[in-house]
Short mmCIF file of C-alpha atoms in Angstrom, two decimals:
data_model
loop_
_atom_site.label_atom_id
_atom_site.label_comp_id
_atom_site.label_asym_id
_atom_site.label_seq_id
_atom_site.Cartn_x
_atom_site.Cartn_y
_atom_site.Cartn_z
CA MET R 406 43.61 54.92 18.44
CA SER R 407 44.97 53.54 15.19
CA THR R 408 45.50 50.15 16.88
CA LYS R 409 41.82 49.96 17.91
CA LYS R 410 40.64 50.72 14.39
CA LYS R 411 42.79 47.98 12.91
CA ASN R 412 41.53 45.44 15.45
CA SER R 413 37.86 46.31 14.93
CA SER R 414 37.90 45.94 11.16
CA PRO R 415 38.53 42.17 11.05
CA LEU R 416 35.88 41.62 13.72
CA ALA R 417 33.34 43.54 11.68
CA GLN R 418 34.18 41.52 8.59
CA ILE R 419 33.82 38.25 10.48
CA ALA R 420 30.45 39.31 11.89
CA ALA R 421 29.21 40.28 8.42
CA GLY R 422 30.37 36.98 7.01
CA VAL R 423 28.54 35.04 9.70
CA LEU R 424 25.31 36.91 8.99
CA ILE R 425 25.54 36.23 5.24
CA LEU R 426 26.25 32.55 5.79
CA ALA R 427 23.31 32.27 8.17
CA ALA R 428 20.99 33.92 5.66
CA ILE R 429 21.96 31.49 2.91
CA THR R 430 21.86 28.28 4.92
CA GLY R 431 19.32 29.14 7.59
CA TYR R 432 16.48 27.15 6.07
CA TYR R 433 18.46 23.95 5.83
CA LEU R 434 20.06 24.34 9.24
CA TYR R 435 16.60 24.83 10.71
CA GLU R 436 15.35 21.66 9.06
CA ALA R 437 18.41 19.68 10.11
CA ALA R 438 17.98 20.87 13.68
CA GLY R 439 14.44 19.55 13.56
CA ARG R 440 15.85 16.08 13.14
CA LYS R 441 17.57 16.17 16.55
CA ALA R 442 15.12 15.42 19.30
CA GLY R 443 15.38 17.17 22.63
CA PRO R 444 14.68 15.44 25.96
CA ALA R 445 10.94 16.21 25.85
CA GLU R 446 10.58 15.05 22.26
CA THR R 447 12.55 11.89 22.94
CA ALA R 448 10.27 11.03 25.86
CA SER R 449 7.10 11.60 23.84
CA GLU R 450 8.42 9.53 20.92
CA ALA R 451 9.28 6.69 23.28
CA ALA R 452 5.71 6.69 24.61
CA ALA R 453 4.14 6.89 21.14
CA PRO R 454 3.48 3.86 18.91
CA PRO R 455 6.04 3.15 16.17
CA PRO R 456 5.49 5.28 13.04
CA ALA R 457 4.95 2.16 10.93
CA ALA R 458 1.91 1.30 13.06
CA THR R 459 0.23 4.58 12.17
CA GLY R 460 1.34 4.75 8.56
CA GLY R 461 3.46 7.85 9.26
CA LEU R 462 6.89 8.76 7.95
CA SER R 463 9.73 7.85 10.28
CA ARG R 464 12.99 9.77 10.31
CA ASP R 465 14.65 6.39 10.20
CA LEU R 466 13.64 6.23 6.54
CA ALA R 467 16.24 8.92 5.77
CA THR R 468 19.13 6.51 5.58
CA GLY R 469 21.71 5.10 3.15
CA PRO R 470 21.53 6.97 -0.19
CA LEU R 471 18.73 9.12 1.27
CA ALA R 472 20.59 10.09 4.45
CA ALA R 473 20.41 13.77 3.42
CA PHE R 474 16.63 13.68 2.99
CA LEU R 475 14.99 15.99 5.54
CA ILE R 476 11.71 14.61 6.87
CA HIS R 477 9.64 17.35 8.48
CA PRO R 478 8.21 16.77 11.98
CA ALA R 479 4.83 17.75 10.52
CA PRO R 480 3.62 18.32 6.92
CA LYS R 481 4.26 21.85 5.65
CA PRO R 482 1.90 23.83 3.39
CA LEU R 483 3.16 24.82 -0.04
CA PRO R 484 2.22 27.86 -2.12
CA GLY R 485 0.31 27.39 -5.34
CA LEU R 486 2.86 25.94 -7.77
CA SER R 487 2.22 26.58 -11.46
CA PHE R 488 3.92 25.00 -14.47
CA GLN R 489 3.07 23.48 -17.88
CA ASP R 490 3.03 20.14 -19.61
CA GLY R 491 5.12 19.48 -22.69
CA THR R 492 2.49 20.98 -25.01
CA GLY R 493 2.08 24.19 -23.04
CA ASN R 494 -1.10 23.36 -21.12
CA PRO R 495 -1.15 25.14 -17.74
CA LEU R 496 -1.00 22.97 -14.63
CA THR R 497 -0.85 23.47 -10.87
CA LEU R 498 0.15 21.19 -8.02
CA ALA R 499 -3.53 21.11 -7.04
CA ASP R 500 -4.15 18.96 -10.13
CA TRP R 501 -2.47 16.11 -8.21
CA LYS R 502 -4.59 16.43 -5.08
CA GLY R 503 -5.37 13.00 -3.69
CA ARG R 504 -2.09 11.56 -4.99
CA VAL R 505 1.41 11.37 -3.52
CA VAL R 506 3.94 13.31 -5.61
CA LEU R 507 7.72 13.30 -5.77
CA LEU R 508 8.35 16.76 -7.20
CA ASN R 509 11.75 17.11 -8.83
CA LEU R 510 13.21 20.35 -10.23
CA TRP R 511 15.91 19.97 -12.88
CA ALA R 512 17.56 21.61 -15.90
CA THR R 513 19.44 20.37 -18.95
CA TRP R 514 22.65 22.15 -17.87
CA CYS R 515 22.60 20.52 -14.43
CA ALA R 516 25.12 17.63 -14.35
CA PRO R 517 23.75 16.10 -11.10
CA CYS R 518 20.28 16.18 -12.68
CA ARG R 519 21.55 14.12 -15.60
CA LYS R 520 22.96 11.60 -13.11
CA GLU R 521 19.74 11.06 -11.14
CA MET R 522 17.16 11.31 -13.94
CA PRO R 523 17.38 7.60 -14.93
CA ASP R 524 16.83 6.64 -11.27
CA LEU R 525 13.73 8.83 -11.09
CA SER R 526 12.50 7.11 -14.24
CA LYS R 527 13.03 3.69 -12.64
CA LEU R 528 11.12 4.78 -9.54
CA GLU R 529 8.21 5.96 -11.68
CA LYS R 530 8.22 2.67 -13.57
CA GLU R 531 8.10 0.67 -10.32
CA LEU R 532 5.62 2.72 -8.29
CA GLY R 533 3.91 5.08 -10.73
CA SER R 534 0.13 4.73 -10.59
CA GLY R 535 -3.09 6.57 -9.96
CA GLU R 536 -1.80 6.99 -6.39
CA PHE R 537 1.73 8.23 -7.11
CA GLU R 538 3.73 10.08 -9.76
CA VAL R 539 7.25 11.43 -10.13
CA VAL R 540 6.59 14.96 -11.39
CA ALA R 541 9.93 16.10 -12.81
CA ILE R 542 9.75 19.76 -13.84
CA SER R 543 12.39 21.31 -16.08
CA VAL R 544 13.22 24.91 -15.15
CA ASP R 545 15.48 25.28 -18.17
CA ARG R 546 14.99 28.65 -19.87
CA LYS R 547 15.41 26.96 -23.27
CA GLY R 548 11.89 25.61 -22.90
CA ALA R 549 10.09 22.38 -23.68
CA GLU R 550 11.93 21.43 -26.87
CA ALA R 551 15.37 21.36 -25.23
CA SER R 552 14.00 19.58 -22.18
CA ALA R 553 12.29 16.92 -24.30
CA ALA R 554 15.54 16.31 -26.18
CA PHE R 555 17.35 15.91 -22.88
CA LEU R 556 14.92 13.25 -21.67
CA GLN R 557 15.28 11.37 -24.93
CA GLU R 558 19.07 11.64 -24.85
CA THR R 559 19.28 10.27 -21.32
CA GLY R 560 16.92 7.40 -22.12
CA VAL R 561 14.26 8.52 -19.67
CA GLY R 562 11.08 7.03 -21.00
CA ASN R 563 8.87 6.79 -17.92
CA LEU R 564 8.69 10.46 -16.96
CA ARG R 565 6.23 12.91 -18.46
CA LEU R 566 7.57 16.26 -19.62
CA TYR R 567 6.73 19.23 -17.41
CA VAL R 568 8.35 22.66 -17.75
CA GLU R 569 8.51 25.98 -15.94
CA PRO R 570 11.07 28.09 -17.87
CA SER R 571 10.49 31.24 -15.81
CA THR R 572 12.18 29.42 -12.86
CA LYS R 573 9.71 31.08 -10.47
CA ILE R 574 8.89 27.68 -9.01
CA VAL R 575 12.46 27.42 -7.69
CA THR R 576 11.85 30.50 -5.56
CA ASP R 577 8.35 29.36 -4.60
CA VAL R 578 9.69 26.18 -3.00
CA GLN R 579 12.68 28.06 -1.49
CA SER R 580 15.26 25.87 -3.16
CA ALA R 581 18.93 26.87 -2.97
CA GLY R 582 19.87 24.97 -6.12
CA LEU R 583 19.26 22.04 -8.46
CA PRO R 584 18.28 19.31 -8.42
CA ALA R 585 15.76 19.73 -5.65
CA THR R 586 13.23 17.04 -4.77
CA LEU R 587 10.16 17.39 -2.54
CA LEU R 588 7.92 14.61 -1.28
CA ILE R 589 4.32 15.84 -1.24
CA ASP R 590 1.33 14.16 0.40
CA ARG R 591 -2.23 13.72 -0.88
CA GLN R 592 -3.25 17.11 0.54
CA GLY R 593 -0.48 18.95 -1.33
CA ARG R 594 1.71 19.39 1.75
CA GLU R 595 5.46 18.93 1.85
CA LEU R 596 6.57 15.90 3.86
CA GLY R 597 10.29 16.38 3.28
CA ARG R 598 12.97 17.34 0.75
CA ILE R 599 16.50 16.85 -0.44
CA LEU R 600 18.83 19.24 -2.24
CA GLY R 601 21.13 17.48 -4.66
CA PRO R 602 20.97 14.12 -6.45
CA ALA R 603 19.86 10.88 -4.82
CA ASP R 604 19.57 7.23 -5.77
CA TRP R 605 15.83 7.12 -6.38
CA ALA R 606 16.02 3.55 -7.65
CA SER R 607 17.28 2.32 -4.27
CA THR R 608 15.32 0.18 -1.81
CA GLU R 609 15.45 3.11 0.62
CA ALA R 610 13.72 5.38 -1.90
CA VAL R 611 11.01 2.80 -2.56
CA ALA R 612 10.47 2.39 1.20
CA LEU R 613 10.13 6.17 1.61
CA ILE R 614 7.50 6.45 -1.11
CA LYS R 615 5.57 3.45 0.18
CA ALA R 616 5.50 5.01 3.67
CA ALA R 617 4.05 8.21 2.17
CA LEU R 618 1.47 6.17 0.26
CA ALA R 619 0.46 4.41 3.49
CA GLN R 620 -0.69 7.76 4.90
CA LYS R 621 -4.31 8.57 4.16
#
């Protein structure tokens, strides 16, 4: 009997570990699985016109420095996201309805955020308009003053200051960490996302945003 008890304990620990790992990474594994087409999906895609002909986002756009970007098979609804501008005025994602948004969550203590912030600024400089904006929201608990100093220190002059120091928005978008970046269409729906830094000044990033802008 003692032998059976010793053998069952490691199995129970392994099973528990598998369940915990699945709970943490389930969302991203689900999204990644969505990128692999089954036989039926492959057949339907072959019969359909190329995404570029319809102005849709193609999974082929997730390449090079954006290879980790997860493009959803269909736009996903988002909850009401609330935050503030640099002077404390309340804002919601609905204020950008009719525009394409690249929503980025960052913090002053986040080293990868510091690395990608200048690239986000370059993207905003190149494509920012009445049709598109990089909305970079600081979730730093130190508030607007520390976040503004960070933007000045890193030489980011093309991004407006937005803050959400309660960090509730991180939970609302179901992000597992920072930085997190979501591409949002004109109806306020999520087209895709990436967890971690990316080269947003790359030609691949520009192509991704232009494909989103082509959708009406």
